[in-house]
């Protein structure tokens, strides 16, 4: 169900801003307008803690003065504020450099098809209903095990928004979307050891959310299994990334094949197009048109049509991730990825996590990563980790206060298997990923 | 000074929106018609700009303007919150009506706002955006680019960014106290990418302050950032694999103080301790560091990035002792958590913007200097790691485990700093890492003004600092066993 009148009103605002840019002398312009509203309710220890009502609006203006570019953002949609915003953007454009690669997308790349991606399902959720849901979820988690002693609470979020994009080439489109979630974070204690963990569910349609019971049980189980964690001695061993952390490996990959890192030559995957970056059983592809998915979109951040395509085929890098600007800098063609990828998917294998643990036999299962620790230029990788030590394919005990290190180029080449335990809760869809060998550093002898 | 800052804030927020003080009276009055323990309304008007030079040309420039107000009502531990980007009485009254739904109905009360506490101003209410004209800003970036490129012909790319913000805030609480502040904030960064014999590395350095852009012209700080970024890139060019495992670690002065921010700072924020979710909960009076360690959170340093004349609840900031000679002294508090814990607010109530709820946050967190000569500290180590620059860090406040990632590090062998090694993450346990501090230098430095702290999705500028310190054992996450 689309809120057609509001979209039309916002499209008029965008068209007017484009007109204003032209009147102020801009040779081309791009304008984005988004309005979002929502409700967020947190319950903790059986009572409501916070009720937040959200409403945000933002207007983004980019103008071109020939090959010079400037941008401005305003929150006030009044006539004067818009004029001032356009003026600020134009003023910046005149001081910016003459950049022959700057400009709107090539007109023939702009989206002309706008399929219904089924991403808008408003939830008539009152604060009281949200509270009940959060309370149910937290209660399940707190009552699951006597080792659960405290809570950071359960949170219900419901947001809906409209996003409109237009440019002076005549592109003008708006769409409405929703996003709802339920999360729970609890704390367990055993002796001096205190551990926290969480679980969440997120969907475009509230009917697709996991039950509050499922979220509560997952949160509590994840805490209890961490209690009694110890460090490890330093060693080299295989590492199995659980799906909730495996997505970060693909995130580093996308960063490295993004146009911005490539034209700056700040990527560890420079000049790797059409070369073997992963083992030959790996396929990574983009699926922009999946109904209801969190990363679905008919077009990218500059109106260029998104399209389903392979990024890695048989382990070979088939495509970079480019915007119009970075594509021109590289002498290539945009891949419809201004602003990022759409439902990046690594093709699942045929084993679940239990199967992958058996394949690994002895090694480290990682369920949490902390810190940054990635050098995007060299691929050197060193991050804090927590998880479980595994022997004979069976979890032995929880571990923490360790780091895992290697180089991403080697880690990608050394992927042994991808699981079928896919985490559908984010824009990057992956199962567990098994890496043949990494260096683990820990504090025990 | 404070009165004039208050009137400046009123002028830049209320006047353009045609809001009067009696409109604030009415909004607070509406909140107080419910049984609340506390309530406030936070007005904000800010302007922000950024300029980025790359490939020798100004490639990006952005100007943002934003205004709005957040309305909050608190009853016991319950908080209702709503905000509006429309500074108009009907929208603000609607927000107030929304948030008081969290509390029981009470009697209508009348309130009249008056000027709140005054505190000595820690920065001038200057507007960085207009402190240089656009041509001067652009010329400055070009000059840094040109001069940096002259330093070494292996430089492939120089990226220079300049950011300025001018932020006016007004906060009125349930007692009708009205406090205002006008906050400048600036930041510059230089990244250098270098290539030598097919190997590429980068280095990055920057600084910032609550001041206008004149700060970067003073002593040509921008050029110095370029030199240091190049130095770091050159060091990385020679770096070999970092060691893996527990070892003696010496941290240099200044920005490595991010250790304190992650290892103990977050764990000492009032909200986590009221809720008993921090590894430091209930440990005031206990030893959590060696007696060489005294650590403060000081929001009162003039012009520093993490400093505030008043926090986002109108409380003047303080110099709060967190750890004194190794003993845990207290927590950092906002008003809500201070009230619920029965202690006083410490001026640590901060929020990213009007659209976010305040919570206890750090300001400038640093360790006081000790007695040791830094050279003596290095000389005392047979085998270990010396880390002088860092990227970011993170902490799990419940388990106490924290990380911070070195971006410039060297081996120490037989009392001397030797081979540079690649960046690596260091990991430890907050409640005991500082008990292994065995030497503290006499060379306290604060960072150059680059810190931004994230908590529950909200970013605020912070500072850190420390003298050179020696930690007898910390796990280094390299690849070389």
PDB file of C-alpha atoms in Angstrom, chain A residues 44-45 47-58 69-76 81 84 88-89 91-92 95-99 150-152 187-188 193-196 226 231 234-236 263-267 270 325 329 368-378 380-385 400-407 439-444, chain B residues 50-51 54-55 57-67 77-86 98-99 102 134-135 138 156-157 159 193-195 200-202 236 244-246 272 274-279 281 354-357 391-399 401-403 405 422-429 432 436 475-481:
ATOM      1  CA  UNK A  44      13.810  -3.531  30.910  1.00  0.00           C
ATOM      2  CA  UNK A  45      13.380  -5.778  33.969  1.00  0.00           C
ATOM      3  CA  UNK A  47       8.786  -2.471  32.939  1.00  0.00           C
ATOM      4  CA  UNK A  48       8.818   0.097  30.175  1.00  0.00           C
ATOM      5  CA  UNK A  49      12.026   2.136  30.205  1.00  0.00           C
ATOM      6  CA  UNK A  50      11.840   4.396  27.151  1.00  0.00           C
ATOM      7  CA  UNK A  51       9.256   5.369  24.573  1.00  0.00           C
ATOM      8  CA  UNK A  52      10.672   7.374  21.664  1.00  0.00           C
ATOM      9  CA  UNK A  53       8.702   8.959  18.853  1.00  0.00           C
ATOM     10  CA  UNK A  54      10.822   9.629  15.771  1.00  0.00           C
ATOM     11  CA  UNK A  55      10.247  11.923  12.850  1.00  0.00           C
ATOM     12  CA  UNK A  56      13.103  12.944  10.586  1.00  0.00           C
ATOM     13  CA  UNK A  57      13.176  14.748   7.319  1.00  0.00           C
ATOM     14  CA  UNK A  58      16.113  15.709   5.171  1.00  0.00           C
ATOM     15  CA  UNK A  69      30.136  20.240  -7.882  1.00  0.00           C
ATOM     16  CA  UNK A  70      28.707  21.349  -4.523  1.00  0.00           C
ATOM     17  CA  UNK A  71      26.160  19.959  -2.112  1.00  0.00           C
ATOM     18  CA  UNK A  72      23.998  21.004   0.797  1.00  0.00           C
ATOM     19  CA  UNK A  73      21.597  19.380   3.226  1.00  0.00           C
ATOM     20  CA  UNK A  74      18.742  21.057   5.068  1.00  0.00           C
ATOM     21  CA  UNK A  75      16.064  19.791   7.455  1.00  0.00           C
ATOM     22  CA  UNK A  76      13.743  22.783   7.136  1.00  0.00           C
ATOM     23  CA  UNK A  81      15.599  27.404   3.814  1.00  0.00           C
ATOM     24  CA  UNK A  84      19.557  29.104   1.155  1.00  0.00           C
ATOM     25  CA  UNK A  88      25.111  27.220  -0.344  1.00  0.00           C
ATOM     26  CA  UNK A  89      25.535  24.290  -2.746  1.00  0.00           C
ATOM     27  CA  UNK A  91      28.591  28.671  -3.784  1.00  0.00           C
ATOM     28  CA  UNK A  92      30.586  25.545  -2.912  1.00  0.00           C
ATOM     29  CA  UNK A  95      34.971  27.003  -5.303  1.00  0.00           C
ATOM     30  CA  UNK A  96      35.412  23.331  -6.088  1.00  0.00           C
ATOM     31  CA  UNK A  97      37.805  21.982  -8.712  1.00  0.00           C
ATOM     32  CA  UNK A  98      37.060  21.468 -12.376  1.00  0.00           C
ATOM     33  CA  UNK A  99      36.641  17.696 -12.463  1.00  0.00           C
ATOM     34  CA  UNK A 150      20.202  -9.032  34.551  1.00  0.00           C
ATOM     35  CA  UNK A 151      19.015  -7.404  31.378  1.00  0.00           C
ATOM     36  CA  UNK A 152      19.683  -4.537  29.030  1.00  0.00           C
ATOM     37  CA  UNK A 187      23.154 -10.685  30.962  1.00  0.00           C
ATOM     38  CA  UNK A 188      24.235 -13.862  32.690  1.00  0.00           C
ATOM     39  CA  UNK A 193      32.167 -14.018  34.996  1.00  0.00           C
ATOM     40  CA  UNK A 194      29.516 -11.759  33.545  1.00  0.00           C
ATOM     41  CA  UNK A 195      28.497 -12.033  29.882  1.00  0.00           C
ATOM     42  CA  UNK A 196      26.050 -10.248  27.652  1.00  0.00           C
ATOM     43  CA  UNK A 226      29.373 -17.868  26.794  1.00  0.00           C
ATOM     44  CA  UNK A 231      41.476 -17.164  26.619  1.00  0.00           C
ATOM     45  CA  UNK A 234      48.510 -18.357  20.640  1.00  0.00           C
ATOM     46  CA  UNK A 235      48.318 -20.764  17.717  1.00  0.00           C
ATOM     47  CA  UNK A 236      47.436 -21.223  14.077  1.00  0.00           C
ATOM     48  CA  UNK A 263      40.665   4.897  -8.188  1.00  0.00           C
ATOM     49  CA  UNK A 264      42.458   6.072  -5.036  1.00  0.00           C
ATOM     50  CA  UNK A 265      44.581   2.920  -5.335  1.00  0.00           C
ATOM     51  CA  UNK A 266      43.901   2.290  -1.659  1.00  0.00           C
ATOM     52  CA  UNK A 267      42.551  -1.236  -2.121  1.00  0.00           C
ATOM     53  CA  UNK A 270      43.620  -3.363  -6.983  1.00  0.00           C
ATOM     54  CA  UNK A 325      31.879   8.961 -10.914  1.00  0.00           C
ATOM     55  CA  UNK A 329      37.581   7.665 -13.235  1.00  0.00           C
ATOM     56  CA  UNK A 368      31.572 -12.114  17.913  1.00  0.00           C
ATOM     57  CA  UNK A 369      34.135  -9.675  16.550  1.00  0.00           C
ATOM     58  CA  UNK A 370      35.128  -6.375  18.109  1.00  0.00           C
ATOM     59  CA  UNK A 371      37.208  -3.444  16.931  1.00  0.00           C
ATOM     60  CA  UNK A 372      38.200  -2.404  13.416  1.00  0.00           C
ATOM     61  CA  UNK A 373      41.720  -3.691  12.784  1.00  0.00           C
ATOM     62  CA  UNK A 374      41.537  -3.987   8.992  1.00  0.00           C
ATOM     63  CA  UNK A 375      44.005  -2.201   6.712  1.00  0.00           C
ATOM     64  CA  UNK A 376      41.997  -1.664   3.526  1.00  0.00           C
ATOM     65  CA  UNK A 377      45.125  -0.927   1.509  1.00  0.00           C
ATOM     66  CA  UNK A 378      47.120  -4.055   2.372  1.00  0.00           C
ATOM     67  CA  UNK A 380      46.137  -6.968   6.834  1.00  0.00           C
ATOM     68  CA  UNK A 381      43.505  -8.157   9.289  1.00  0.00           C
ATOM     69  CA  UNK A 382      43.603  -8.325  13.104  1.00  0.00           C
ATOM     70  CA  UNK A 383      40.399  -8.215  15.174  1.00  0.00           C
ATOM     71  CA  UNK A 384      39.234  -9.039  18.683  1.00  0.00           C
ATOM     72  CA  UNK A 385      37.090 -12.182  18.823  1.00  0.00           C
ATOM     73  CA  UNK A 400      37.244 -14.727  24.733  1.00  0.00           C
ATOM     74  CA  UNK A 401      40.031 -12.130  24.951  1.00  0.00           C
ATOM     75  CA  UNK A 402      41.664 -13.445  21.791  1.00  0.00           C
ATOM     76  CA  UNK A 403      42.463 -11.933  18.405  1.00  0.00           C
ATOM     77  CA  UNK A 404      42.322 -13.531  14.977  1.00  0.00           C
ATOM     78  CA  UNK A 405      44.741 -12.280  12.338  1.00  0.00           C
ATOM     79  CA  UNK A 406      45.758 -12.871   8.750  1.00  0.00           C
ATOM     80  CA  UNK A 407      45.615 -11.141   5.390  1.00  0.00           C
ATOM     81  CA  UNK A 439      46.699 -16.797  13.609  1.00  0.00           C
ATOM     82  CA  UNK A 440      44.971 -16.726  16.992  1.00  0.00           C
ATOM     83  CA  UNK A 441      46.640 -14.698  19.761  1.00  0.00           C
ATOM     84  CA  UNK A 442      45.646 -15.187  23.388  1.00  0.00           C
ATOM     85  CA  UNK A 443      46.893 -14.538  26.896  1.00  0.00           C
ATOM     86  CA  UNK A 444      47.415 -18.085  28.182  1.00  0.00           C
TER      87      UNK A 444
ATOM     88  CA  UNK B  50      33.058  19.953   4.979  1.00  0.00           C
ATOM     89  CA  UNK B  51      35.622  20.368   2.210  1.00  0.00           C
ATOM     90  CA  UNK B  54      41.819  14.859  -3.549  1.00  0.00           C
ATOM     91  CA  UNK B  55      43.754  14.408  -6.825  1.00  0.00           C
ATOM     92  CA  UNK B  57      41.427  19.475  -6.686  1.00  0.00           C
ATOM     93  CA  UNK B  58      38.575  20.350  -4.329  1.00  0.00           C
ATOM     94  CA  UNK B  59      36.411  17.370  -5.016  1.00  0.00           C
ATOM     95  CA  UNK B  60      33.632  17.618  -2.468  1.00  0.00           C
ATOM     96  CA  UNK B  61      32.071  20.349  -0.437  1.00  0.00           C
ATOM     97  CA  UNK B  62      28.941  20.155   1.661  1.00  0.00           C
ATOM     98  CA  UNK B  63      26.978  22.616   3.722  1.00  0.00           C
ATOM     99  CA  UNK B  64      24.385  21.364   6.222  1.00  0.00           C
ATOM    100  CA  UNK B  65      21.896  23.290   8.266  1.00  0.00           C
ATOM    101  CA  UNK B  66      19.758  21.659  10.873  1.00  0.00           C
ATOM    102  CA  UNK B  67      17.456  22.746  13.657  1.00  0.00           C
ATOM    103  CA  UNK B  77      13.186   5.035  35.500  1.00  0.00           C
ATOM    104  CA  UNK B  78      10.760   5.670  32.641  1.00  0.00           C
ATOM    105  CA  UNK B  79      11.549   8.134  29.881  1.00  0.00           C
ATOM    106  CA  UNK B  80       9.252   9.493  27.200  1.00  0.00           C
ATOM    107  CA  UNK B  81      10.948  11.271  24.286  1.00  0.00           C
ATOM    108  CA  UNK B  82       9.878  12.959  21.079  1.00  0.00           C
ATOM    109  CA  UNK B  83      11.472  15.503  18.794  1.00  0.00           C
ATOM    110  CA  UNK B  84      10.547  17.791  16.006  1.00  0.00           C
ATOM    111  CA  UNK B  85      12.496  19.460  13.253  1.00  0.00           C
ATOM    112  CA  UNK B  86       9.844  22.142  13.169  1.00  0.00           C
ATOM    113  CA  UNK B  98       3.290  12.454  23.211  1.00  0.00           C
ATOM    114  CA  UNK B  99       6.033  12.087  25.791  1.00  0.00           C
ATOM    115  CA  UNK B 102       4.494   7.662  29.758  1.00  0.00           C
ATOM    116  CA  UNK B 134      35.607  30.036   1.006  1.00  0.00           C
ATOM    117  CA  UNK B 135      38.571  31.089  -1.122  1.00  0.00           C
ATOM    118  CA  UNK B 138      40.250  26.263  -0.562  1.00  0.00           C
ATOM    119  CA  UNK B 156      50.823   8.991  -5.010  1.00  0.00           C
ATOM    120  CA  UNK B 157      47.862  10.655  -3.399  1.00  0.00           C
ATOM    121  CA  UNK B 159      43.634  13.695   0.664  1.00  0.00           C
ATOM    122  CA  UNK B 193      49.252   7.289   0.029  1.00  0.00           C
ATOM    123  CA  UNK B 194      52.742   6.278  -0.944  1.00  0.00           C
ATOM    124  CA  UNK B 195      54.169   3.693  -3.336  1.00  0.00           C
ATOM    125  CA  UNK B 200      51.645   0.733  -1.195  1.00  0.00           C
ATOM    126  CA  UNK B 201      50.946   2.114   2.253  1.00  0.00           C
ATOM    127  CA  UNK B 202      49.077   5.003   3.758  1.00  0.00           C
ATOM    128  CA  UNK B 236      54.448   1.262   7.428  1.00  0.00           C
ATOM    129  CA  UNK B 244      51.151 -12.666  18.266  1.00  0.00           C
ATOM    130  CA  UNK B 245      50.654 -13.329  21.963  1.00  0.00           C
ATOM    131  CA  UNK B 246      50.920 -11.800  25.428  1.00  0.00           C
ATOM    132  CA  UNK B 272      25.784   0.852  33.003  1.00  0.00           C
ATOM    133  CA  UNK B 274      23.134   1.921  37.824  1.00  0.00           C
ATOM    134  CA  UNK B 275      21.882  -1.065  35.851  1.00  0.00           C
ATOM    135  CA  UNK B 276      24.664  -3.334  37.124  1.00  0.00           C
ATOM    136  CA  UNK B 277      25.677  -4.274  33.582  1.00  0.00           C
ATOM    137  CA  UNK B 278      29.292  -3.047  33.741  1.00  0.00           C
ATOM    138  CA  UNK B 279      32.294  -5.129  34.757  1.00  0.00           C
ATOM    139  CA  UNK B 281      29.516  -2.197  38.789  1.00  0.00           C
ATOM    140  CA  UNK B 354      18.102  17.165  19.588  1.00  0.00           C
ATOM    141  CA  UNK B 355      16.878  13.937  17.959  1.00  0.00           C
ATOM    142  CA  UNK B 356      18.713  11.755  20.495  1.00  0.00           C
ATOM    143  CA  UNK B 357      18.296  11.155  24.240  1.00  0.00           C
ATOM    144  CA  UNK B 391      43.072   3.620  14.962  1.00  0.00           C
ATOM    145  CA  UNK B 392      39.834   2.957  16.810  1.00  0.00           C
ATOM    146  CA  UNK B 393      38.819   0.715  19.672  1.00  0.00           C
ATOM    147  CA  UNK B 394      35.793  -1.005  21.153  1.00  0.00           C
ATOM    148  CA  UNK B 395      34.707  -2.528  24.459  1.00  0.00           C
ATOM    149  CA  UNK B 396      32.176  -5.065  25.740  1.00  0.00           C
ATOM    150  CA  UNK B 397      31.383  -3.302  29.021  1.00  0.00           C
ATOM    151  CA  UNK B 398      29.792  -6.411  30.556  1.00  0.00           C
ATOM    152  CA  UNK B 399      32.654  -8.872  30.073  1.00  0.00           C
ATOM    153  CA  UNK B 401      37.014  -7.166  27.164  1.00  0.00           C
ATOM    154  CA  UNK B 402      38.316  -4.292  25.049  1.00  0.00           C
ATOM    155  CA  UNK B 403      40.368  -3.821  21.902  1.00  0.00           C
ATOM    156  CA  UNK B 405      44.144  -1.175  17.042  1.00  0.00           C
ATOM    157  CA  UNK B 422      52.308  -3.894  10.892  1.00  0.00           C
ATOM    158  CA  UNK B 423      49.209  -2.652  12.641  1.00  0.00           C
ATOM    159  CA  UNK B 424      47.637  -5.131  15.038  1.00  0.00           C
ATOM    160  CA  UNK B 425      44.750  -5.212  17.456  1.00  0.00           C
ATOM    161  CA  UNK B 426      45.583  -5.281  21.173  1.00  0.00           C
ATOM    162  CA  UNK B 427      43.049  -7.026  23.433  1.00  0.00           C
ATOM    163  CA  UNK B 428      42.681  -7.049  27.202  1.00  0.00           C
ATOM    164  CA  UNK B 429      40.339  -7.074  30.161  1.00  0.00           C
ATOM    165  CA  UNK B 432      42.715  -5.776  35.323  1.00  0.00           C
ATOM    166  CA  UNK B 436      49.712  -4.378  35.281  1.00  0.00           C
ATOM    167  CA  UNK B 475      47.794  -9.625  24.177  1.00  0.00           C
ATOM    168  CA  UNK B 476      49.041  -8.434  20.789  1.00  0.00           C
ATOM    169  CA  UNK B 477      47.061  -9.723  17.823  1.00  0.00           C
ATOM    170  CA  UNK B 478      49.719 -10.054  15.135  1.00  0.00           C
ATOM    171  CA  UNK B 479      50.327 -12.957  12.775  1.00  0.00           C
ATOM    172  CA  UNK B 480      53.848 -13.996  13.779  1.00  0.00           C
ATOM    173  CA  UNK B 481      53.984 -16.710  16.446  1.00  0.00           C
TER     174      UNK B 481
END
